[in-house]
CSV table of C-alpha atoms in Angstrom, one decimal:
chain,number,residue,atom,x,y,z
A,1,MET,CA,-0.2,12.9,-2.3
A,2,LYS,CA,2.0,10.1,-0.9
A,3,ILE,CA,3.6,7.9,-3.7
A,4,ILE,CA,5.9,5.2,-2.3
A,5,LYS,CA,7.9,3.4,-5.0
A,6,ARG,CA,8.7,0.1,-4.5
A,7,LEU,CA,10.7,-1.1,-7.8
A,8,THR,CA,13.3,0.8,-9.7
A,9,ILE,CA,11.8,0.1,-13.2
A,10,ILE,CA,10.4,3.7,-13.6
A,11,SER,CA,12.9,4.3,-16.7
A,12,ILE,CA,11.0,1.7,-18.4
A,13,LEU,CA,7.7,2.5,-17.6
A,14,THR,CA,8.5,6.2,-18.3
A,15,LEU,CA,9.4,5.5,-21.8
A,16,SER,CA,6.1,3.2,-22.2
A,17,PHE,CA,3.8,6.2,-21.2
A,18,LEU,CA,5.6,8.9,-23.0
A,19,SER,CA,5.0,7.0,-26.3
A,20,VAL,CA,2.5,4.6,-24.7
A,21,PRO,CA,2.7,1.5,-26.8
A,22,PRO,CA,-0.2,-1.1,-26.6
A,23,LEU,CA,2.3,-3.3,-24.4
A,24,LEU,CA,5.0,-2.5,-22.1
A,25,ALA,CA,8.5,-3.8,-22.8
A,26,GLN,CA,8.9,-6.4,-20.1
A,27,THR,CA,5.2,-8.1,-20.5
A,28,VAL,CA,5.7,-11.7,-21.1
A,29,VAL,CA,2.1,-12.7,-21.8
A,30,GLU,CA,0.5,-11.0,-24.8
A,31,ILE,CA,-2.6,-8.7,-24.0
A,32,GLU,CA,-4.9,-7.3,-26.5
A,33,PRO,CA,-5.6,-3.7,-25.2
A,34,LEU,CA,-9.1,-2.5,-24.9
A,35,PHE,CA,-8.5,0.7,-26.8
A,36,GLU,CA,-5.7,2.5,-28.3
A,37,TYR,CA,-3.8,4.4,-25.8
A,38,PRO,CA,-3.3,8.1,-26.3
A,39,VAL,CA,0.1,9.4,-27.0
A,40,ALA,CA,1.1,13.0,-25.2
A,41,PRO,CA,1.8,15.8,-28.1
A,42,GLU,CA,5.3,16.0,-28.8
A,43,GLU,CA,4.9,19.9,-28.5
A,44,LEU,CA,4.3,19.4,-24.5
A,45,PRO,CA,7.6,20.9,-23.0
A,46,ASP,CA,8.0,18.1,-20.4
A,47,MET,CA,7.3,15.2,-18.7
A,48,TYR,CA,5.0,17.0,-16.3
A,49,GLU,CA,3.0,18.6,-19.0
A,50,LYS,CA,2.8,15.3,-20.9
A,51,SER,CA,1.7,13.5,-17.6
A,52,ASN,CA,-1.0,15.9,-17.0
A,53,TYR,CA,-2.1,15.2,-20.7
A,54,LEU,CA,-2.3,11.5,-20.3
A,55,ILE,CA,-4.2,12.0,-16.8
A,56,GLU,CA,-6.9,14.2,-18.4
A,57,HIS,CA,-7.1,11.9,-21.8
A,58,PHE,CA,-6.2,8.4,-21.2
A,59,TRP,CA,-9.9,7.0,-21.0
A,60,ASP,CA,-11.3,8.9,-23.7
A,61,GLN,CA,-11.6,5.8,-26.0
A,62,MET,CA,-13.2,3.8,-23.0
A,63,ASN,CA,-16.7,2.4,-23.4
A,64,PHE,CA,-18.3,3.2,-20.3
A,65,LYS,CA,-21.8,2.7,-21.4
A,66,SER,CA,-21.4,-1.2,-21.8
A,67,LYS,CA,-23.1,-3.1,-19.2
A,68,SER,CA,-20.5,-6.3,-20.0
A,69,ALA,CA,-17.4,-7.1,-18.3
A,70,VAL,CA,-14.2,-6.1,-20.0
A,71,ASP,CA,-11.1,-8.6,-20.0
A,72,GLN,CA,-9.6,-8.0,-16.7
A,73,ASN,CA,-5.8,-8.6,-17.7
A,74,ALA,CA,-6.1,-6.1,-20.5
A,75,LEU,CA,-8.0,-3.6,-18.1
A,76,ASN,CA,-5.1,-4.1,-15.2
A,77,HIS,CA,-2.8,-3.4,-18.0
A,78,ALA,CA,-4.2,-0.3,-19.2
A,79,PHE,CA,-4.3,0.8,-15.4
A,80,LYS,CA,-0.9,0.2,-15.0
A,81,VAL,CA,0.2,2.7,-18.1
A,82,TYR,CA,-2.4,5.0,-16.4
A,83,SER,CA,-0.8,4.9,-13.1
A,84,VAL,CA,2.6,5.5,-14.7
A,85,ALA,CA,1.3,9.3,-15.5
A,86,MET,CA,0.0,9.6,-11.9
A,87,ARG,CA,3.6,9.5,-10.6
A,88,PHE,CA,4.8,12.4,-12.6
A,89,ALA,CA,1.5,14.6,-13.1
A,90,ASP,CA,0.1,17.5,-10.9
A,91,LYS,CA,-1.4,15.8,-7.5
A,92,ASP,CA,-4.7,18.1,-7.6
A,93,LYS,CA,-5.1,17.5,-11.2
A,94,THR,CA,-4.8,13.8,-10.9
A,95,LEU,CA,-7.3,13.6,-7.9
A,96,ARG,CA,-9.7,15.9,-10.2
A,97,GLU,CA,-9.5,13.8,-13.2
A,98,ASN,CA,-9.7,10.3,-11.5
A,99,GLN,CA,-12.9,11.5,-9.7
A,100,LYS,CA,-14.1,12.3,-13.3
A,101,LEU,CA,-13.3,8.5,-14.2
A,102,ILE,CA,-15.1,7.4,-11.2
A,103,ASN,CA,-18.3,9.4,-11.8
A,104,ASN,CA,-18.4,7.5,-15.1
A,105,LEU,CA,-18.1,4.3,-13.4
A,106,SER,CA,-20.7,4.8,-10.6
A,107,LYS,CA,-23.3,4.1,-12.8
A,108,ASN,CA,-22.0,0.8,-14.2
A,109,PRO,CA,-21.3,-1.6,-11.1
A,110,THR,CA,-19.6,-4.2,-13.1
A,111,LEU,CA,-17.0,-1.6,-14.2
A,112,LEU,CA,-16.6,-0.1,-11.3
A,113,PHE,CA,-15.8,-3.2,-9.5
A,114,GLN,CA,-13.3,-4.4,-12.2
A,115,PHE,CA,-11.6,-0.9,-12.1
A,116,THR,CA,-11.6,-1.2,-8.4
A,117,LYS,CA,-9.6,-4.5,-8.8
A,118,ALA,CA,-7.0,-2.9,-11.1
A,119,ALA,CA,-6.4,-0.1,-8.8
A,120,GLU,CA,-5.8,-2.9,-6.0
A,121,GLU,CA,-3.3,-4.3,-8.3
A,122,ASN,CA,-1.3,-1.2,-9.4
A,123,LEU,CA,-1.8,1.1,-6.5
A,124,TYR,CA,-2.4,-0.8,-3.3
A,125,GLY,CA,-1.5,-4.7,-3.6
A,126,PRO,CA,1.9,-6.3,-3.1
A,127,ARG,CA,2.3,-6.6,-6.7
A,128,ALA,CA,1.9,-2.7,-7.3
A,129,GLU,CA,5.0,-0.9,-8.2
A,130,VAL,CA,3.9,2.2,-6.6
A,131,TRP,CA,1.2,2.8,-3.8
A,132,ILE,CA,-0.9,5.8,-4.2
A,133,ASP,CA,-3.4,5.7,-1.3
A,134,GLU,CA,-5.2,9.0,-2.2
A,135,VAL,CA,-6.1,8.0,-5.8
A,136,TYR,CA,-7.0,4.2,-4.4
A,137,MET,CA,-9.1,5.7,-1.7
A,138,GLN,CA,-11.3,7.5,-4.2
A,139,PHE,CA,-12.0,4.1,-5.6
A,140,LEU,CA,-12.9,2.2,-2.2
A,141,LYS,CA,-15.2,5.1,-1.3
A,142,SER,CA,-16.9,4.8,-4.5
A,143,ILE,CA,-17.5,1.0,-4.2
A,144,VAL,CA,-18.2,0.7,-0.5
A,145,GLY,CA,-21.1,3.5,-1.1
A,146,ASN,CA,-22.6,1.8,-4.1
A,147,LYS,CA,-25.5,-0.5,-3.2
A,148,LYS,CA,-25.5,-2.2,-6.7
A,149,ILE,CA,-22.2,-3.7,-5.7
A,150,PRO,CA,-22.9,-7.0,-3.7
A,151,SER,CA,-22.4,-6.7,0.0
A,152,ASN,CA,-19.6,-9.3,0.1
A,153,LYS,CA,-17.6,-7.4,-2.6
A,154,ARG,CA,-18.4,-4.1,-0.6
A,155,ASN,CA,-17.4,-5.4,2.8
A,156,TYR,CA,-14.1,-6.6,1.5
A,157,TYR,CA,-13.2,-3.3,0.4
A,158,GLU,CA,-14.8,-1.4,3.3
A,159,LYS,CA,-12.2,-3.2,5.6
A,160,GLN,CA,-9.5,-1.7,3.4
A,161,LEU,CA,-10.7,1.9,3.3
A,162,LYS,CA,-11.3,1.4,7.3
A,163,ALA,CA,-7.5,0.1,7.9
A,164,ILE,CA,-6.1,2.8,5.8
A,165,THR,CA,-7.9,5.6,7.1
A,166,ALA,CA,-7.4,4.8,10.6
A,167,SER,CA,-3.7,4.0,10.1
A,168,ALA,CA,-2.9,6.9,7.8
A,169,ASN,CA,0.2,8.9,8.1
A,170,GLY,CA,-0.4,12.0,11.0
A,171,TYR,CA,-3.0,10.0,12.6
A,172,VAL,CA,-2.9,8.4,16.1
A,173,ALA,CA,-1.9,5.0,15.7
A,174,PRO,CA,-5.0,2.7,16.5
A,175,THR,CA,-5.0,0.5,19.7
A,176,PHE,CA,-5.2,-3.5,19.2
A,177,SER,CA,-4.8,-6.4,21.5
A,178,PHE,CA,-2.5,-9.3,21.2
A,179,GLU,CA,-1.1,-12.3,23.1
A,180,ASP,CA,2.6,-12.1,24.3
A,181,ARG,CA,4.8,-14.9,24.2
A,182,GLU,CA,4.0,-15.9,27.7
A,183,GLY,CA,0.5,-16.4,26.8
A,184,LYS,CA,-0.7,-13.2,28.5
A,185,ASN,CA,-3.3,-11.0,26.7
A,186,LYS,CA,-2.0,-7.4,26.2
A,187,ASN,CA,-3.0,-4.2,24.5
A,188,TYR,CA,-0.8,-1.7,22.6
A,189,PHE,CA,-1.9,1.8,22.8
A,190,PRO,CA,0.4,4.8,21.7
A,191,MET,CA,2.7,5.8,24.6
A,192,SER,CA,4.9,9.1,25.1
A,193,THR,CA,7.9,6.9,23.8
A,194,LEU,CA,9.1,6.7,20.1
A,195,THR,CA,7.9,3.4,18.8
A,196,ILE,CA,8.6,0.9,16.0
A,197,ILE,CA,6.2,-1.8,15.3
A,198,ILE,CA,7.3,-4.5,12.8
A,199,PHE,CA,4.1,-6.9,11.7
A,200,GLY,CA,6.3,-9.9,10.4
A,201,ASN,CA,6.4,-13.6,10.1
A,202,PRO,CA,9.1,-15.2,12.3
A,203,TRP,CA,9.4,-18.4,9.6
A,204,ASP,CA,10.4,-16.2,6.8
A,205,THR,CA,14.3,-16.8,6.2
A,206,ASP,CA,14.9,-12.9,5.2
A,207,TRP,CA,13.4,-11.5,8.5
A,208,ARG,CA,15.7,-14.2,10.4
A,209,LEU,CA,18.6,-12.7,9.1
A,210,ALA,CA,17.3,-9.2,9.5
A,211,ARG,CA,16.3,-9.9,13.2
A,212,LEU,CA,19.7,-11.0,14.0
A,213,GLN,CA,21.3,-8.0,12.4
A,214,LEU,CA,19.0,-5.7,14.5
A,215,GLU,CA,19.6,-7.7,17.7
A,216,SER,CA,23.5,-6.9,17.3
A,217,ASP,CA,22.6,-3.1,16.1
A,218,ILE,CA,24.7,-1.1,18.8
A,219,ASN,CA,22.6,2.2,18.1
A,220,LEU,CA,19.1,0.2,18.7
A,221,ILE,CA,20.6,-1.4,21.7
A,222,SER,CA,21.7,1.7,23.3
A,223,ALA,CA,18.4,3.3,22.5
A,224,LEU,CA,16.6,0.5,23.8
A,225,ASP,CA,18.5,0.3,26.9
A,226,LYS,CA,18.3,4.1,27.5
A,227,GLY,CA,14.4,3.8,27.2
A,228,LYS,CA,14.1,6.0,24.1
A,229,ILE,CA,12.3,3.6,21.9
A,230,ASN,CA,9.9,0.6,22.3
A,231,PHE,CA,10.4,-2.3,19.9
A,232,LEU,CA,7.4,-4.5,18.8
A,233,PHE,CA,7.2,-7.7,16.7
A,234,ILE,CA,3.9,-8.6,16.1
A,235,LEU,CA,2.6,-11.8,13.9
A,236,PRO,CA,-0.7,-10.5,12.5
A,237,GLU,CA,-2.4,-13.9,12.5
A,238,GLU,CA,-2.7,-16.8,14.6
A,239,ARG,CA,-0.6,-19.6,13.9
A,240,GLU,CA,0.5,-22.7,15.5
A,241,GLY,CA,4.1,-22.9,16.7
A,242,TRP,CA,4.7,-19.5,16.7
A,243,LYS,CA,6.1,-19.1,20.4
A,244,THR,CA,8.8,-21.4,19.5
A,245,GLN,CA,9.8,-19.4,16.6
A,246,VAL,CA,10.1,-16.3,18.7
A,247,GLU,CA,11.4,-17.6,21.8
A,248,LYS,CA,15.1,-16.5,21.4
A,249,TYR,CA,14.1,-12.8,20.3
A,250,SER,CA,15.6,-10.1,22.3
A,251,ASP,CA,14.0,-9.7,26.0
A,252,LYS,CA,13.9,-5.8,25.3
A,253,TRP,CA,11.4,-6.4,22.2
A,254,VAL,CA,7.6,-6.8,23.0
A,255,VAL,CA,6.5,-10.0,20.7
A,256,GLY,CA,3.3,-11.4,20.1
A,257,THR,CA,0.4,-12.3,18.3
A,258,SER,CA,-2.8,-10.7,17.2
A,259,LYS,CA,-5.6,-12.0,15.0
A,260,GLU,CA,-7.5,-8.5,14.9
A,261,VAL,CA,-4.8,-6.5,13.8
A,262,LYS,CA,-5.0,-6.8,10.2
A,263,ASP,CA,-8.5,-5.4,10.1
A,264,ILE,CA,-7.4,-2.3,12.2
A,265,TYR,CA,-4.1,-1.5,10.6
A,266,ASP,CA,-3.3,-1.0,6.9
A,267,ILE,CA,-0.7,-4.1,6.4
A,268,ARG,CA,-0.2,-4.7,2.7
A,269,VAL,CA,3.2,-6.6,2.7
A,270,ILE,CA,5.0,-8.7,5.5
A,271,PRO,CA,7.1,-7.5,7.0
A,272,SER,CA,5.2,-4.2,7.4
A,273,ILE,CA,6.9,-1.5,9.2
A,274,TYR,CA,5.3,1.3,11.4
A,275,VAL,CA,7.0,4.2,13.2
A,276,ILE,CA,5.1,6.1,15.8
A,277,GLY,CA,6.4,9.4,17.5
A,278,ALA,CA,6.1,10.3,21.2
A,279,ASP,CA,3.1,12.1,20.4
A,280,GLY,CA,1.3,8.8,19.5
A,281,LYS,CA,1.0,9.6,15.8
A,282,ILE,CA,2.1,7.5,12.8
A,283,ILE,CA,5.3,9.0,11.1
A,284,THR,CA,5.7,6.4,8.3
A,285,LYS,CA,4.2,3.3,7.7
A,286,ASN,CA,4.7,0.3,4.9
A,287,VAL,CA,8.3,0.9,4.4
A,288,SER,CA,11.4,-1.3,4.4
A,289,LEU,CA,13.3,-2.1,7.3
A,290,ALA,CA,16.0,0.2,6.7
A,291,GLU,CA,13.9,2.9,5.8
A,292,GLY,CA,11.8,2.4,9.2
A,293,LEU,CA,15.1,2.1,11.4
A,294,GLN,CA,16.4,5.4,9.6
A,295,THR,CA,13.4,7.3,10.5
A,296,LEU,CA,13.6,5.7,13.9
A,297,MET,CA,17.0,7.0,14.4
A,298,GLN,CA,16.3,10.4,12.7
A,299,GLN,CA,13.7,11.3,15.6
A,300,ILE,CA,15.9,9.9,18.3
A,301,ASN,CA,18.5,12.6,17.1
A,302,GLU,CA,16.0,15.4,17.0
């Protein structure tokens, strides 16, 4: 199971789920918990076993029969604690127990929608501390296939499911169209050259500083000059004035804007980094720029 850690606060959260208090230590706003969170038995030998126990028993006290909506903030918090256990539990057990949870929700569309929102907040969205796509996709498949959920809500999550599925690690990178900085319509499609795609915002201050470093990176310049890599910077939206912002970008980069790419690629943060191998398959995605470049250079040197 691919788990991407986004913040270095695991030690705080680990203490939280081992004793599972009603509130995490760093919570600012007081939230009344939906139920008393379970505590892993002390006799269990290690974090692995404690996590497996919590994955299996976390929702035992949840009332799944009630048709009324619950407090979304309280549910988000409960799911946050639940997601901590996922980081250390057995993968197969996590997926199996999470599917049992979803089965309990399948006849209660109100709760299914709320749980999917909580999963999005804690496993997928930009505020999530970890990304666990396999678990989140279980919720997406359930809500997309539930006809009792209003179509506008199902359509929203269906777009996410399609993007995650089409642009998963190990899959061939999807084709998309874009307008280049000269105003020409172009298509990206995987080629037999190692490629890095940065879906970014040229107005972002941090990116501006990163770009200057990239354009002076000797190893990157050498790889571009020798044709070992392709480098794309794509603004994943239509925005007035973007050409002015990118007019000084390296002429060795392919630069453009695409209004369709957000519906094709899984872009959950900006910048979003994709590294695509010479076989056209996605090697890694949604990683930091430093991680993306490290992966790129490793591939060049192999």
